[in-house]
């Protein structure tokens, strides 16, 4: 454990409770450090305040192929610009891990799909989502049709945009949504 | 951690030594106790650390006022609970504490103690432990104090003394708190704790105990569910720490460490289990042959093309089993245990063919050595049992032949039933597009190639869904469509009838030519049938395709129509083939009769000759190659089938290479130097022809079923062919075809293909069964030679291998008087089952409809409710704005009064909230709403209750307070 103690104080590690998690935790920190060795100190004992910019995090192999990578990182960052502190970084991985419960995933999925951060999925959000999913291979009419259909299906209160309640109602019934 | 604990333990040992040096009088009992202290002290250590941590956290928290408030409140709560816990722990203990309280207050009742001496002794010891624990803690801080107290300890072990110590210590602690600010928090708690105990020595009611328990459980739950909270990590950590401390305190040290370890273990195991499950899933997918290839094709070409490949794979599985049956039960036993090659005439190449038997051309045609091998019917001997296993070869041959067909029927029917089941349930399509949009991306993808495939597949699936949607909303002129469809069907029927007549005509002509002798006719006349068939096969599907554009069907339906029409066309093909075959068989049988007659004369002459020449040596060995033999029509039939399969395979591959690959290459590279755009213009790349390929596959399988009885090697050949074509076609599709313009969704397990397969299976078993049942087998080749009919082998086995009663039973059972009623019964059962299933289906459909309408109704209701709510809101807003104006007027008049009372109100308000924090946490928007909603003109007292909007300065603190109170 000697290695860990140079990064975190004991209390800090203990704070992350389960001792087993320490291993994952410091490994995660290793990943974090790897992204920008000159920015992130190896010594976390005095809780330094450093953030990694979006461009670095997006290039991680886990996110590289994801069409929503920018949105993912942005929705986890406090400032909404995609700069992640280590805590937020850990946050992101804990939500994306398969151990995370479905409800949590639904909450963050909603945040990710909400491109213009207005707490509603409106048509523009859906269009953006669709274009990212298909690499803009559908014609505008098709995109229009799909978005309209999606809203029509999931919108329960008739305001032509999806609130979180609508979204949750829809996504918890999806067979493909990780259970 | 270990380093830390190591240090502590060393320290411990030091102290222990110290103690041992000083306290020689300690009894063993107390020594044991000390051991326990040590353990506890370690715990205390941890606690201390946590305390420090919390302190730090507290400093951190100091920035945020609300949290501070909350924690303080919480602490108070905790203390209360702890008190409860202590009380709960033991009644006796409680009494003890009472005692202590009494002692500390200076009223020592020595007599009492004497009376209860024995009883209290133990408790006191317990207390001692506690006392010493504190003592040790303090010792650590102040080495000097330790020694002093140790001396006291050494001197007296009386209870009274101890209690005095307690008092002393407490006193000291108070002093410490004043001097050492750092440790004050926890110590304070304890102090308060004990004070509280002093104040309220009476026990807690059961309800409070319950409450405490609930609170602990709640915290525990919180810890468990913390993962699922959408909070930032910082908040999670804070909450976790707090609730952990809480639980630790009230749960006691008992089982805590164990619980935590167990939790860690559990987490680890869940993780491992999940990983294992995922790996297992991957393994399972990896075990399905060609799954990846098919998925890749599906993602680029849509599910209709994929359905062909899935069908191909299914066919491959069937053929593997057929191959296993024939190979394991017929070919291998004969090759291993039967008589070797050259031992009898039927197993030897005749003298006339010997010279060319090894030529490649002959072998390619499955003549020569290939013909006289286990590959064909004629090679098998009619010996009843072969080898040391007494393997019943003819019986096995017959049963495998029958079993192949029976198994195929069973599998096809079962698959159809399963598919029908799956399609009957149907998937919930209420959120089709939304699900596609939000859940289709797989977040585990990290490989660029996979990602590309995923993009393609998502696009394809969207296109399919869009197509479905468009098709469902298409409403054209229904009369025109109907007319066009009738017209199209009429045209197709004409085509089919024409081609049918053509085939019939050509076959009749060729029969005439065959009777005349093929030598006096031209090449065209000889090959007329084949040419006509292949020409029809080439052009009719194109014609059908053109005609089907008239119909304007959904592409999936169109594909089915196309399949059905081509199927009908190919039936003609089958018909000609069977006719030709029957003609050939009849011809061979004529020939056989002549040969049979010739052989008897030949044998007679042979015997006559030998007898006359040498009467002492009757057995003259004749080389089996020289023995004259019959034509063996069974082998001939088998050969025909094998040749057909081979040529069919070759044509498929060659057309694939020329039609697809060469075309693609030309289009690709000639495009650089051509006058028009080849890729977009006329030739372009080819699309994958699903219908043609599926039909090819189905008819090929029909050939296998027909011929497998006479050529046991057929399934093996087919397996080979399917294997190769799987790879070849996968490659061809991916490299030289383009996706169809209208990608449509086809289920992977297509029942339409299965239905056609079933028809073909039925059609192909008919001639096979006909030949087996009606035509007597050849006299000198095959496992049934010498018998009147092939199925006589069953009789023979029954008579010779089974006890007499069994054959009797069998003969009774096969009595028509018994069989007919049985068949009748079966028919009745089928009818009954069918009608019940029909009614079930109807009920199902009805229920589905009901559900759907209910869903829609709900949706509408929701929408209406939402609309209404909106309207109400608007109205309320309007009313509120009016009210606000009126209020303003009121306010203006009452302002003087209000100013006096404001403070009064706020303090009372706060108190109110402090006591029962039941108010919902007001949010920003909500607060405005609340304010704006307040109806009607208000008097001064009214204003007091909903005044938050009017007293912005004072509403702020409440805002902070309420959420903090809300937490527990």
Coordinates of N, CA and C in Angstrom, one line a residue, chain B residues 605-702:
Chain B
X605 N -23.5 -72.2 -67.8 CA -22.4 -72.6 -68.7 C -21.1 -72.8 -67.9
X606 N -20.9 -71.9 -67.0 CA -19.7 -72.0 -66.1 C -19.6 -73.3 -65.4
X607 N -20.8 -73.6 -64.8 CA -20.8 -74.8 -64.0 C -20.7 -76.1 -64.9
X608 N -21.4 -76.0 -66.0 CA -21.3 -77.1 -66.9 C -19.9 -77.4 -67.3
X609 N -19.2 -76.3 -67.6 CA -17.9 -76.4 -68.1 C -17.0 -77.0 -67.0
X610 N -17.1 -76.5 -65.7 CA -16.2 -77.0 -64.7 C -16.5 -78.5 -64.4
X611 N -17.8 -78.8 -64.4 CA -18.1 -80.2 -64.0 C -17.6 -81.2 -65.1
X612 N -17.7 -80.7 -66.3 CA -17.3 -81.6 -67.4 C -15.7 -81.8 -67.4
X613 N -15.1 -80.7 -67.1 CA -13.6 -80.7 -67.2 C -13.0 -81.4 -66.0
X614 N -13.5 -81.0 -64.8 CA -12.8 -81.5 -63.6 C -13.9 -81.7 -62.5
X615 N -14.2 -82.9 -62.2 CA -15.3 -83.2 -61.3 C -14.8 -83.1 -59.8
X616 N -13.5 -83.2 -59.6 CA -12.9 -83.1 -58.2 C -12.8 -81.7 -57.7
X617 N -12.7 -80.8 -58.5 CA -12.5 -79.4 -58.0 C -13.6 -78.5 -58.5
X618 N -14.7 -78.5 -57.7 CA -15.9 -77.7 -58.2 C -15.8 -76.2 -58.0
X619 N -14.9 -75.8 -57.1 CA -14.9 -74.4 -56.8 C -13.8 -73.7 -57.6
X620 N -14.2 -73.1 -58.6 CA -13.2 -72.3 -59.4 C -13.3 -70.9 -59.0
X621 N -12.2 -70.3 -58.7 CA -12.2 -68.9 -58.3 C -12.2 -68.0 -59.5
X622 N -13.2 -67.2 -59.5 CA -13.4 -66.2 -60.6 C -13.1 -64.8 -60.0
X623 N -12.3 -64.1 -60.7 CA -12.0 -62.7 -60.2 C -13.3 -62.0 -60.2
X624 N -13.7 -61.3 -59.0 CA -14.9 -60.6 -58.9 C -15.1 -59.5 -60.0
X625 N -14.0 -59.0 -60.5 CA -14.1 -58.0 -61.6 C -14.7 -58.6 -62.9
X626 N -14.5 -59.9 -63.0 CA -15.0 -60.5 -64.3 C -16.4 -60.9 -64.3
X627 N -17.0 -60.9 -63.1 CA -18.4 -61.4 -63.0 C -19.3 -60.4 -63.6
X628 N -20.2 -60.9 -64.5 CA -21.1 -59.9 -65.1 C -22.1 -59.5 -64.0
X629 N -22.6 -58.3 -64.1 CA -23.5 -57.7 -63.1 C -24.6 -56.8 -63.7
X630 N -25.6 -56.6 -62.9 CA -26.7 -55.8 -63.3 C -26.3 -54.3 -63.3
X631 N -27.2 -53.4 -63.8 CA -26.9 -52.0 -63.9 C -27.0 -51.3 -62.6
X632 N -27.7 -51.8 -61.6 CA -27.9 -51.2 -60.3 C -28.4 -49.8 -60.3
X633 N -29.7 -49.7 -60.5 CA -30.3 -48.4 -60.7 C -30.2 -47.5 -59.5
X634 N -30.1 -48.1 -58.3 CA -30.0 -47.2 -57.1 C -28.7 -46.4 -57.1
X635 N -27.6 -47.0 -57.5 CA -26.4 -46.3 -57.6 C -26.5 -45.2 -58.6
X636 N -27.2 -45.6 -59.7 CA -27.3 -44.6 -60.8 C -28.0 -43.4 -60.3
X637 N -29.1 -43.6 -59.5 CA -29.9 -42.5 -59.0 C -29.0 -41.6 -58.1
X638 N -28.3 -42.3 -57.2 CA -27.4 -41.6 -56.3 C -26.4 -40.7 -57.0
X639 N -25.9 -41.3 -58.1 CA -24.9 -40.6 -58.9 C -25.5 -39.3 -59.5
X640 N -26.7 -39.5 -60.0 CA -27.4 -38.4 -60.6 C -27.4 -37.2 -59.6
X641 N -27.9 -37.6 -58.4 CA -28.0 -36.5 -57.4 C -26.7 -35.8 -57.1
X642 N -25.7 -36.7 -56.9 CA -24.4 -36.1 -56.6 C -23.9 -35.2 -57.7
X643 N -24.1 -35.6 -58.9 CA -23.6 -34.8 -60.0 C -24.4 -33.5 -60.0
X644 N -25.7 -33.6 -59.8 CA -26.5 -32.4 -59.8 C -26.1 -31.4 -58.7
X645 N -25.8 -31.9 -57.6 CA -25.4 -31.0 -56.5 C -24.1 -30.3 -56.8
X646 N -23.2 -31.2 -57.4 CA -21.8 -30.6 -57.7 C -22.0 -29.5 -58.8
X647 N -22.7 -29.8 -59.8 CA -22.9 -28.8 -60.9 C -23.6 -27.6 -60.4
X648 N -24.6 -27.8 -59.5 CA -25.3 -26.7 -59.0 C -24.4 -25.8 -58.2
X649 N -23.6 -26.4 -57.3 CA -22.7 -25.6 -56.5 C -21.7 -24.8 -57.4
X650 N -21.2 -25.5 -58.4 CA -20.2 -24.8 -59.3 C -20.9 -23.6 -59.9
X651 N -22.1 -23.8 -60.5 CA -22.7 -22.7 -61.1 C -22.9 -21.5 -60.1
X652 N -23.4 -21.9 -58.9 CA -23.6 -20.8 -57.9 C -22.3 -20.0 -57.7
X653 N -21.2 -20.7 -57.5 CA -19.9 -20.1 -57.2 C -19.5 -19.2 -58.4
X654 N -19.6 -19.8 -59.6 CA -19.1 -19.1 -60.8 C -19.9 -17.8 -61.0
X655 N -21.2 -18.0 -60.9 CA -22.0 -16.8 -61.1 C -21.7 -15.7 -60.0
X656 N -21.4 -16.2 -58.9 CA -21.1 -15.3 -57.8 C -19.8 -14.5 -58.2
X657 N -18.8 -15.3 -58.7 CA -17.6 -14.7 -59.0 C -17.7 -13.7 -60.2
X658 N -18.4 -14.2 -61.2 CA -18.5 -13.4 -62.4 C -19.5 -12.2 -62.2
X659 N -20.7 -12.6 -61.8 CA -21.8 -11.6 -61.7 C -21.6 -10.6 -60.6
X660 N -21.0 -11.0 -59.5 CA -20.8 -10.0 -58.5 C -19.4 -9.4 -58.4
X661 N -18.4 -10.3 -58.3 CA -17.0 -9.9 -58.1 C -16.5 -9.2 -59.3
X662 N -16.6 -9.8 -60.5 CA -16.0 -9.2 -61.7 C -16.7 -7.9 -62.0
X663 N -18.0 -7.9 -61.9 CA -18.8 -6.7 -62.1 C -18.3 -5.6 -61.2
X664 N -18.2 -5.9 -60.0 CA -17.8 -4.9 -59.0 C -16.4 -4.4 -59.4
X665 N -15.5 -5.3 -59.8 CA -14.1 -4.8 -60.1 C -14.2 -3.9 -61.3
X666 N -14.9 -4.4 -62.3 CA -15.0 -3.6 -63.5 C -15.6 -2.2 -63.3
X667 N -16.7 -2.2 -62.5 CA -17.3 -0.9 -62.2 C -16.4 0.0 -61.5
X668 N -15.7 -0.6 -60.6 CA -14.8 0.2 -59.7 C -13.7 0.8 -60.5
X669 N -13.0 0.0 -61.4 CA -11.8 0.5 -62.0 C -12.0 1.0 -63.4
X670 N -13.0 0.6 -64.0 CA -13.3 1.2 -65.3 C -13.9 2.6 -65.2
X671 N -14.4 2.8 -64.0 CA -15.1 4.1 -63.7 C -14.1 5.3 -63.9
X672 N -12.8 5.0 -63.8 CA -11.9 6.1 -63.9 C -11.8 6.6 -65.4
X673 N -12.1 5.7 -66.3 CA -11.9 6.0 -67.7 C -13.1 5.6 -68.5
X674 N -14.2 6.1 -68.1 CA -15.5 5.7 -68.8 C -16.3 7.0 -69.0
X675 N -17.2 6.9 -70.0 CA -17.9 8.2 -70.3 C -19.0 8.6 -69.3
X676 N -19.6 7.6 -68.7 CA -20.6 7.9 -67.7 C -20.2 7.3 -66.3
X677 N -20.9 7.7 -65.4 CA -20.6 7.2 -64.0 C -21.1 5.8 -63.9
X678 N -20.2 4.9 -63.8 CA -20.6 3.5 -63.8 C -21.2 3.1 -62.4
X679 N -20.7 3.7 -61.4 CA -21.1 3.4 -60.0 C -22.5 3.8 -59.8
X680 N -22.9 5.0 -60.3 CA -24.2 5.5 -60.0 C -25.1 5.1 -61.2
X681 N -24.6 4.9 -62.4 CA -25.4 4.7 -63.5 C -25.8 3.3 -63.8
X682 N -25.6 2.9 -65.0 CA -26.3 1.6 -65.4 C -25.8 0.3 -64.7
X683 N -24.5 -0.1 -64.9 CA -24.3 -1.4 -64.3 C -24.3 -1.3 -62.8
X684 N -23.6 -0.3 -62.2 CA -23.5 -0.1 -60.8 C -23.1 -1.4 -60.1
X685 N -23.1 -1.4 -58.8 CA -22.9 -2.7 -58.1 C -24.1 -3.5 -57.9
X686 N -24.0 -4.8 -57.7 CA -25.2 -5.6 -57.6 C -25.7 -5.6 -56.2
X687 N -27.0 -5.8 -56.1 CA -27.6 -5.9 -54.8 C -27.6 -7.4 -54.4
X688 N -27.7 -7.7 -53.2 CA -27.8 -9.1 -52.8 C -29.2 -9.6 -53.1
X689 N -29.2 -10.8 -53.8 CA -30.5 -11.3 -54.3 C -31.0 -12.3 -53.2
X690 N -31.8 -11.8 -52.3 CA -32.2 -12.7 -51.2 C -33.1 -13.8 -51.7
X691 N -34.1 -13.5 -52.5 CA -35.1 -14.5 -52.9 C -34.4 -15.6 -53.7
X692 N -33.5 -15.3 -54.6 CA -32.9 -16.3 -55.4 C -32.0 -17.2 -54.6
X693 N -31.3 -16.6 -53.7 CA -30.4 -17.4 -52.8 C -31.1 -18.3 -51.9
X694 N -32.2 -17.7 -51.3 CA -33.0 -18.6 -50.4 C -33.6 -19.8 -51.2
X695 N -34.1 -19.5 -52.3 CA -34.7 -20.6 -53.1 C -33.6 -21.6 -53.5
X696 N -32.5 -21.1 -53.9 CA -31.4 -22.0 -54.3 C -31.1 -22.9 -53.1
X697 N -31.0 -22.4 -52.0 CA -30.7 -23.1 -50.8 C -31.8 -24.2 -50.5
X698 N -33.1 -23.8 -50.6 CA -34.2 -24.7 -50.3 C -34.2 -25.8 -51.3
X699 N -34.1 -25.5 -52.6 CA -34.1 -26.6 -53.6 C -32.9 -27.5 -53.5
X700 N -31.8 -27.0 -53.1 CA -30.6 -27.8 -52.9 C -30.9 -28.8 -51.8
X701 N -31.5 -28.3 -50.8 CA -31.8 -29.2 -49.6 C -32.8 -30.3 -50.0
X702 N -33.8 -29.9 -50.9 CA -34.7 -30.9 -51.4 C -34.0 -32.0 -52.1

